[in-house]
Short mmCIF file of N, CA and C in Angstrom, two decimals:
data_model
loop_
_atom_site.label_atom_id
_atom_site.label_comp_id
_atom_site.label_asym_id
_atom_site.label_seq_id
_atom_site.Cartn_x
_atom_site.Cartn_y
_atom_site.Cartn_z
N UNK A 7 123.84 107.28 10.59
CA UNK A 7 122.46 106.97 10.89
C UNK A 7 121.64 108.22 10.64
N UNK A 8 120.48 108.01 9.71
CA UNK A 8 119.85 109.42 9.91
C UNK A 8 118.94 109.92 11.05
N UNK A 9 118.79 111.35 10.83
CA UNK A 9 118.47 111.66 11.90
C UNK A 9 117.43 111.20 13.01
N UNK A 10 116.26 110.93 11.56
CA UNK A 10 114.97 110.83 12.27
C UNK A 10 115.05 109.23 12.77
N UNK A 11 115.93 108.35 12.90
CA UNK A 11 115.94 106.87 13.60
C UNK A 11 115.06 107.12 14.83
N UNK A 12 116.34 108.06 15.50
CA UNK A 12 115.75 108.28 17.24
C UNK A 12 114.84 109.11 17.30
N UNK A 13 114.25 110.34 15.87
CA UNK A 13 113.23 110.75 15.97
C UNK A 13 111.70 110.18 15.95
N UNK A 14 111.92 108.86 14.94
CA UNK A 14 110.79 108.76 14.81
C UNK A 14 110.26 107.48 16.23
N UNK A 15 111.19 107.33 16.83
CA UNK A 15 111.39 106.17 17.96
C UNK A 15 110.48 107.11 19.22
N UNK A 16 111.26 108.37 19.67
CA UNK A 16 110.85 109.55 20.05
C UNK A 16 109.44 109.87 19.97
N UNK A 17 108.94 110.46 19.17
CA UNK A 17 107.89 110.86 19.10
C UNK A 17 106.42 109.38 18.93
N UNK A 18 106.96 108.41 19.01
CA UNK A 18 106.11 107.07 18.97
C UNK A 18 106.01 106.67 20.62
N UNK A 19 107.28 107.31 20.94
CA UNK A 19 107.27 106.47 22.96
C UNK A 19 106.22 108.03 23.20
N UNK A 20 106.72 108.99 22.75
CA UNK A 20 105.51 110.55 23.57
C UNK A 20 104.28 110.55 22.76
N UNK A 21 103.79 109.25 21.91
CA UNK A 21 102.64 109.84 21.32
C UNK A 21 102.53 111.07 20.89
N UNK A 22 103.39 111.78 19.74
CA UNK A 22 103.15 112.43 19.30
C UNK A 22 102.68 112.88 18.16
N UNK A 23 102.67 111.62 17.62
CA UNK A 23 102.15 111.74 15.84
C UNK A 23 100.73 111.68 16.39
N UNK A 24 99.61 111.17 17.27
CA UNK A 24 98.81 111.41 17.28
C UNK A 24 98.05 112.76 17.32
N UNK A 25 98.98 113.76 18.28
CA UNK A 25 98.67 115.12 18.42
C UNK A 25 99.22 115.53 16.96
N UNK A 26 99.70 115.27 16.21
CA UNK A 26 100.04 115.97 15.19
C UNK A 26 98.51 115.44 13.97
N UNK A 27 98.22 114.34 13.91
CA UNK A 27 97.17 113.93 12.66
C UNK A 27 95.35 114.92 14.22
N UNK A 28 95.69 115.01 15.14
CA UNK A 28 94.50 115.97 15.17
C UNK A 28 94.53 117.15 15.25
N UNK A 29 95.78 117.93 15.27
CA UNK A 29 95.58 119.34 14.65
C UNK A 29 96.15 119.26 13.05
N UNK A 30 95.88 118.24 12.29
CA UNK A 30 95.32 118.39 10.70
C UNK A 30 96.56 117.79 9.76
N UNK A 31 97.29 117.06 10.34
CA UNK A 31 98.80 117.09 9.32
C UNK A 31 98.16 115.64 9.59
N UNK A 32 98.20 115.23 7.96
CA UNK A 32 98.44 113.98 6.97
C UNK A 32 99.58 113.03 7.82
N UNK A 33 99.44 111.95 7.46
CA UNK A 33 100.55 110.92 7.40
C UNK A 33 101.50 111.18 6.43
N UNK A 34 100.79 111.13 5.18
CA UNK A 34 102.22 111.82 3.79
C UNK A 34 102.73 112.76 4.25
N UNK A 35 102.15 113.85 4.63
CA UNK A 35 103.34 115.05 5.00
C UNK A 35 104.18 115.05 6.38
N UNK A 36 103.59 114.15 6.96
CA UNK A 36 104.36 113.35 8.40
C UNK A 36 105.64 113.02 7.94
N UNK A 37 105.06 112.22 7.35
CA UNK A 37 106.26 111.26 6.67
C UNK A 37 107.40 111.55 5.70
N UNK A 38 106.90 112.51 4.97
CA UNK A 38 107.34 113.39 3.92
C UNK A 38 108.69 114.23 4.34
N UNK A 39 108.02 115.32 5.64
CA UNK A 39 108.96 116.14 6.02
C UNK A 39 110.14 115.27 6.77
N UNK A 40 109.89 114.11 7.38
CA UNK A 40 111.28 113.28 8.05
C UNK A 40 111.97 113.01 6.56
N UNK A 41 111.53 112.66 5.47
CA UNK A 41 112.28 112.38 4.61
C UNK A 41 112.69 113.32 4.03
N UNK A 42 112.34 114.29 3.83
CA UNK A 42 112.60 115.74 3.63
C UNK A 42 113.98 115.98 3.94
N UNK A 43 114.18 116.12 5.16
CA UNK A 43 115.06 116.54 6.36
C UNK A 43 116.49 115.26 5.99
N UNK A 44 115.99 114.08 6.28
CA UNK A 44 116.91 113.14 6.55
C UNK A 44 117.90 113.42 4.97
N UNK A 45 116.76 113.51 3.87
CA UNK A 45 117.79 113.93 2.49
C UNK A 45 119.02 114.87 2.51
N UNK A 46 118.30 115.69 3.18
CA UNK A 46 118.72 116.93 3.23
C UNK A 46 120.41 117.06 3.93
N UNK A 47 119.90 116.13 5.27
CA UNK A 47 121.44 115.62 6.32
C UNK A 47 122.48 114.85 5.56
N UNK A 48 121.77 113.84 4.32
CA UNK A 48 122.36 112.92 3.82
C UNK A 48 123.12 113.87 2.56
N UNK A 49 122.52 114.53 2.22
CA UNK A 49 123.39 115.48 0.83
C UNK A 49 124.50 116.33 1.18
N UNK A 50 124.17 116.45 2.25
CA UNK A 50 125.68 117.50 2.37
C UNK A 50 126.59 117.22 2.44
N UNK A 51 127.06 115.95 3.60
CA UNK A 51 128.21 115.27 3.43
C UNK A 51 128.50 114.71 1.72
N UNK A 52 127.35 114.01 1.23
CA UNK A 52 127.62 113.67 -0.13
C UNK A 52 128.11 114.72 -1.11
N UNK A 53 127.85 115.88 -1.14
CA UNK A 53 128.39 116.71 -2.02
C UNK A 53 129.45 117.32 -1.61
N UNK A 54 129.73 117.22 -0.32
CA UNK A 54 131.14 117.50 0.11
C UNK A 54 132.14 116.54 -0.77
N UNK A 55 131.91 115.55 -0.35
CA UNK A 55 132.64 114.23 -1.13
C UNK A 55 132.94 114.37 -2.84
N UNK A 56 131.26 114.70 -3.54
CA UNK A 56 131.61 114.80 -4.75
C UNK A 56 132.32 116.38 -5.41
N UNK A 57 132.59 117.26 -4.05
CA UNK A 57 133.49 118.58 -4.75
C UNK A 57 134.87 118.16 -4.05
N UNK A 58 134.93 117.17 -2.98
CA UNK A 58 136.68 117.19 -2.63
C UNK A 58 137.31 116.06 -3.68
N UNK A 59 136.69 115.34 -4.12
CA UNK A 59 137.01 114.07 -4.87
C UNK A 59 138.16 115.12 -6.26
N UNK A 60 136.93 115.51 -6.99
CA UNK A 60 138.35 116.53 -7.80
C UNK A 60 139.10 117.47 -7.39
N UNK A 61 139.10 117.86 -6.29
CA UNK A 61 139.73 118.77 -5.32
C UNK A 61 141.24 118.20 -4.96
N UNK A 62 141.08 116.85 -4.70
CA UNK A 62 141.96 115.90 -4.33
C UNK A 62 142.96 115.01 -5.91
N UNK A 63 142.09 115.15 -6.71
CA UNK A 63 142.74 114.53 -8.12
C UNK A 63 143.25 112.71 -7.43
N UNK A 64 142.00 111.93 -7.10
CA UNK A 64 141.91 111.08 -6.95
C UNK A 64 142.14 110.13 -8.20
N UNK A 65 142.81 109.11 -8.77
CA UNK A 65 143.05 109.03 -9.70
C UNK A 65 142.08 107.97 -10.13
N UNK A 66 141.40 106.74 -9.52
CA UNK A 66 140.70 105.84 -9.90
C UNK A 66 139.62 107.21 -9.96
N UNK A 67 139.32 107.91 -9.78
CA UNK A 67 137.94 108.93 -9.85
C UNK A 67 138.04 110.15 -10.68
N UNK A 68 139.02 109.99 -11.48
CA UNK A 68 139.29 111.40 -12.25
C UNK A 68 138.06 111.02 -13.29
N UNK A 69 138.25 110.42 -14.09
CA UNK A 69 137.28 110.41 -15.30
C UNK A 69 135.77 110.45 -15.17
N UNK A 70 135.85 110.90 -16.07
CA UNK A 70 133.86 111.97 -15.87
C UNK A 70 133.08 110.21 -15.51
N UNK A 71 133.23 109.21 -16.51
CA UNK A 71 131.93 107.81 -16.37
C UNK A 71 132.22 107.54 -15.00
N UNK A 72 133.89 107.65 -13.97
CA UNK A 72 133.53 107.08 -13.33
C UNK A 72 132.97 108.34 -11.59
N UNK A 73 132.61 109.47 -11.99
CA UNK A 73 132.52 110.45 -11.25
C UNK A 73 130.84 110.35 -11.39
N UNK A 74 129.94 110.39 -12.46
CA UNK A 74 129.16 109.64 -12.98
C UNK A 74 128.30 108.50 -12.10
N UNK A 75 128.89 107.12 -12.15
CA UNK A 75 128.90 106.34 -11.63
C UNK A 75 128.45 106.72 -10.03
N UNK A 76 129.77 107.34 -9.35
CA UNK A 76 129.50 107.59 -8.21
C UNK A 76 128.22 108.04 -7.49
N UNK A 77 128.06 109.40 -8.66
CA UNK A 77 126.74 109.86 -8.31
C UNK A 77 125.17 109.07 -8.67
N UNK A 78 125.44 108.73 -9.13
CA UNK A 78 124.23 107.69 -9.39
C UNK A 78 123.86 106.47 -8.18
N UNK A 79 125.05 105.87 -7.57
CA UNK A 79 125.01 105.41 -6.08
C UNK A 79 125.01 105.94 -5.58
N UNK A 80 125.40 107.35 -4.98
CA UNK A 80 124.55 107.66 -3.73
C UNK A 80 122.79 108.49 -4.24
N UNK A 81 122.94 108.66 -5.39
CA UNK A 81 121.00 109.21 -5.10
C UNK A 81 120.97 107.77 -4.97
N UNK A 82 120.91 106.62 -5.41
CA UNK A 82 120.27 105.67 -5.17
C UNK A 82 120.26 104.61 -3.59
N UNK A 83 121.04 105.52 -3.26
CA UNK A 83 121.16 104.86 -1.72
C UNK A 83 121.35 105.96 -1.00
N UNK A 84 120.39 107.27 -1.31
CA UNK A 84 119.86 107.68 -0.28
C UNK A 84 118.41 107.08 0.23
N UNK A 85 117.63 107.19 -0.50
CA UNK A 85 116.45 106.75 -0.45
C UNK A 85 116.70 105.23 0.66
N UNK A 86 117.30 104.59 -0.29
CA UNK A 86 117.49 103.09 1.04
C UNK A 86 118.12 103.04 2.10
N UNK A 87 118.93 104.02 2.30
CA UNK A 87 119.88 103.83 3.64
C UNK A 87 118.42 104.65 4.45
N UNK A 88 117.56 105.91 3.79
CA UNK A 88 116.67 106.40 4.21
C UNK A 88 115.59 105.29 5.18
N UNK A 89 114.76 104.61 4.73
CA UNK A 89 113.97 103.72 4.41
C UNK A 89 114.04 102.57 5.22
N UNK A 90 115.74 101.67 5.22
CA UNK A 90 116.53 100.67 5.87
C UNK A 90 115.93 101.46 7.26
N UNK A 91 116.49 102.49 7.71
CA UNK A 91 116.47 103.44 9.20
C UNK A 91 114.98 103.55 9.54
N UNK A 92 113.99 103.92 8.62
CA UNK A 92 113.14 104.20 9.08
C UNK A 92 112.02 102.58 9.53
N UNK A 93 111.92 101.75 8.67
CA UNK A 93 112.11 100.34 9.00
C UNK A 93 112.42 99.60 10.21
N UNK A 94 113.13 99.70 10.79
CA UNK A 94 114.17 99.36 12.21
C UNK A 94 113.90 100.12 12.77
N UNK A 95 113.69 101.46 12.79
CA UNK A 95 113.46 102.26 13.65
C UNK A 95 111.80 101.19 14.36
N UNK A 96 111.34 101.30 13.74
CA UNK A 96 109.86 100.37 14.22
C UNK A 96 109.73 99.45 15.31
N UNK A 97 111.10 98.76 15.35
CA UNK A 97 111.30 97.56 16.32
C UNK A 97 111.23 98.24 17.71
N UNK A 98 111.96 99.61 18.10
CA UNK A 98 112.29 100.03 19.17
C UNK A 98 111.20 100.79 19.58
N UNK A 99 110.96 100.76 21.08
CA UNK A 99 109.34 101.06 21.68
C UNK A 99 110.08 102.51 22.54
N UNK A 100 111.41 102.55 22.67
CA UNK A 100 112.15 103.55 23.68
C UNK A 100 113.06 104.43 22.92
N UNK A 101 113.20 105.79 22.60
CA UNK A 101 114.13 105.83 21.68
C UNK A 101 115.66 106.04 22.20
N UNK A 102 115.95 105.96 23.07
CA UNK A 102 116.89 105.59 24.27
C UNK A 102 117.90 104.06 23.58
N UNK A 103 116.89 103.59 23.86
CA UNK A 103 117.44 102.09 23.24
C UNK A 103 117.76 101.62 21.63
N UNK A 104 116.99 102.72 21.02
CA UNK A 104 117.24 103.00 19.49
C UNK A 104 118.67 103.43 19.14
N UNK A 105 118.80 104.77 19.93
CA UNK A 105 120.21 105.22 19.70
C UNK A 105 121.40 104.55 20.26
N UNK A 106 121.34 103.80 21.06
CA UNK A 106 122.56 103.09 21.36
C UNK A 106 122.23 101.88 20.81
N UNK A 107 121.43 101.09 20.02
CA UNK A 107 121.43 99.59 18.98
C UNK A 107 121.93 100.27 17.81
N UNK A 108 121.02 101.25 16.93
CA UNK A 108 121.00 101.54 15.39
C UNK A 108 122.43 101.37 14.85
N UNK A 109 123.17 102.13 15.64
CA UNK A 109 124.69 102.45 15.46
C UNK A 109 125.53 100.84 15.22
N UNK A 110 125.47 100.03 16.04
CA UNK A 110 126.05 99.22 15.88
C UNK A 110 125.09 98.01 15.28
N UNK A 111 124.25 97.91 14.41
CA UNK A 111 123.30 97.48 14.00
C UNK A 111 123.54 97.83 12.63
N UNK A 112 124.48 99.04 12.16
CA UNK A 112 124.76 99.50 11.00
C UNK A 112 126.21 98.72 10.99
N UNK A 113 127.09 98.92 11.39
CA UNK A 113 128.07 98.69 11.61
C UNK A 113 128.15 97.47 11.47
N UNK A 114 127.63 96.42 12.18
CA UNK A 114 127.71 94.85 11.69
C UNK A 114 126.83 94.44 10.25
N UNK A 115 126.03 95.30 9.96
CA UNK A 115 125.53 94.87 8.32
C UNK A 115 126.30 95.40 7.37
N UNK A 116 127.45 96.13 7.55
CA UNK A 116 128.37 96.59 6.49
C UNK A 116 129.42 95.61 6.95
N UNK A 117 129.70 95.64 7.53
CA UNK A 117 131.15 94.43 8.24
C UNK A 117 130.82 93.33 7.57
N UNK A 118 129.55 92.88 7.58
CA UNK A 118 128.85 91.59 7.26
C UNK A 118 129.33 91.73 5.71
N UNK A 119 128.87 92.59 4.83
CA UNK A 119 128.39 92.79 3.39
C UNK A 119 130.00 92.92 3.17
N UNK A 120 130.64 93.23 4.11
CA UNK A 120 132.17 93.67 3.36
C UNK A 120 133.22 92.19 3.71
N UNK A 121 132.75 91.36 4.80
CA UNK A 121 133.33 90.37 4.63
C UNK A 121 132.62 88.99 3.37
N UNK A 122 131.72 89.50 3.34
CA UNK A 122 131.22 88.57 1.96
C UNK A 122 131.75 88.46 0.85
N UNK A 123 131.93 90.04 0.54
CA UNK A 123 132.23 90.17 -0.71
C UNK A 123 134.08 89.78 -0.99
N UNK A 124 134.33 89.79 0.22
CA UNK A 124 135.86 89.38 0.84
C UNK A 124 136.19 87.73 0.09
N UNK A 125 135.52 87.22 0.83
CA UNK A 125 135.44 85.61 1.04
C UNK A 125 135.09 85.25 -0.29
N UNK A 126 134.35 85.98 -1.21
CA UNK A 126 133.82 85.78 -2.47
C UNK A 126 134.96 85.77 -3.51
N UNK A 127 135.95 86.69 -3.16
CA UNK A 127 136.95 86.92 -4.54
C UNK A 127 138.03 86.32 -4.15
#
């Protein structure tokens, strides 16, 4: 889950984006720097992954198209796993109650997507 779920849940129950747009900060750069940040949480583990992968001599992953491949899904699902979080985050008025739903709220939409694709083949 990224970070800013319970952040941006947080600072919506303390009214704080309001104190922030009257000492002079934009909505874009509001918004900007959580995405900023959340990239930032999301790349590291990912590039961990894409330097242990040949580290490991994984064999469905040795070849460059399909190392390639890989990387091209996660930039493209950073942004949405980004986005998905920040989205949902909206529903929750407490961020208390954010952090103990989000988690398992992730967890049953991959369970979901992974028994589909199950039942499908």
């Amino acid at each position: 889950m990224p970070l800013s779920t319970s952040s941006c849940c947080f600072k919506f129950q303390e009214k704080l984006r309001h104190v922030l747009r009257v000492s002079g900060v934009s909505t874009s750069v509001y918004w900007l720097q959580f995405f900023i940040a959340d990239a930032i949480i999301f790349l590291i583990p990912s590039t961990l992954l894409l330097i242990l992968i040949p580290a490991f001599k994984v064999p469905s992953l040795s070849p460059a198209p399909a190392m390639v491949c890989l990387v091209v899904a996660l930039l493209l699902f950073l942004p949405s796993a980004i986005l998905f979080s920040y989205v949902f985050s909206f529903l929750f008025k407490k961020w208390e109650f954010a952090q103990s739903v989000m988690p398992q709220l992730y967890l049953y939409v991959s369970v979901y997507q992974l028994f589909c694709s199950v039942t499908r083949s």
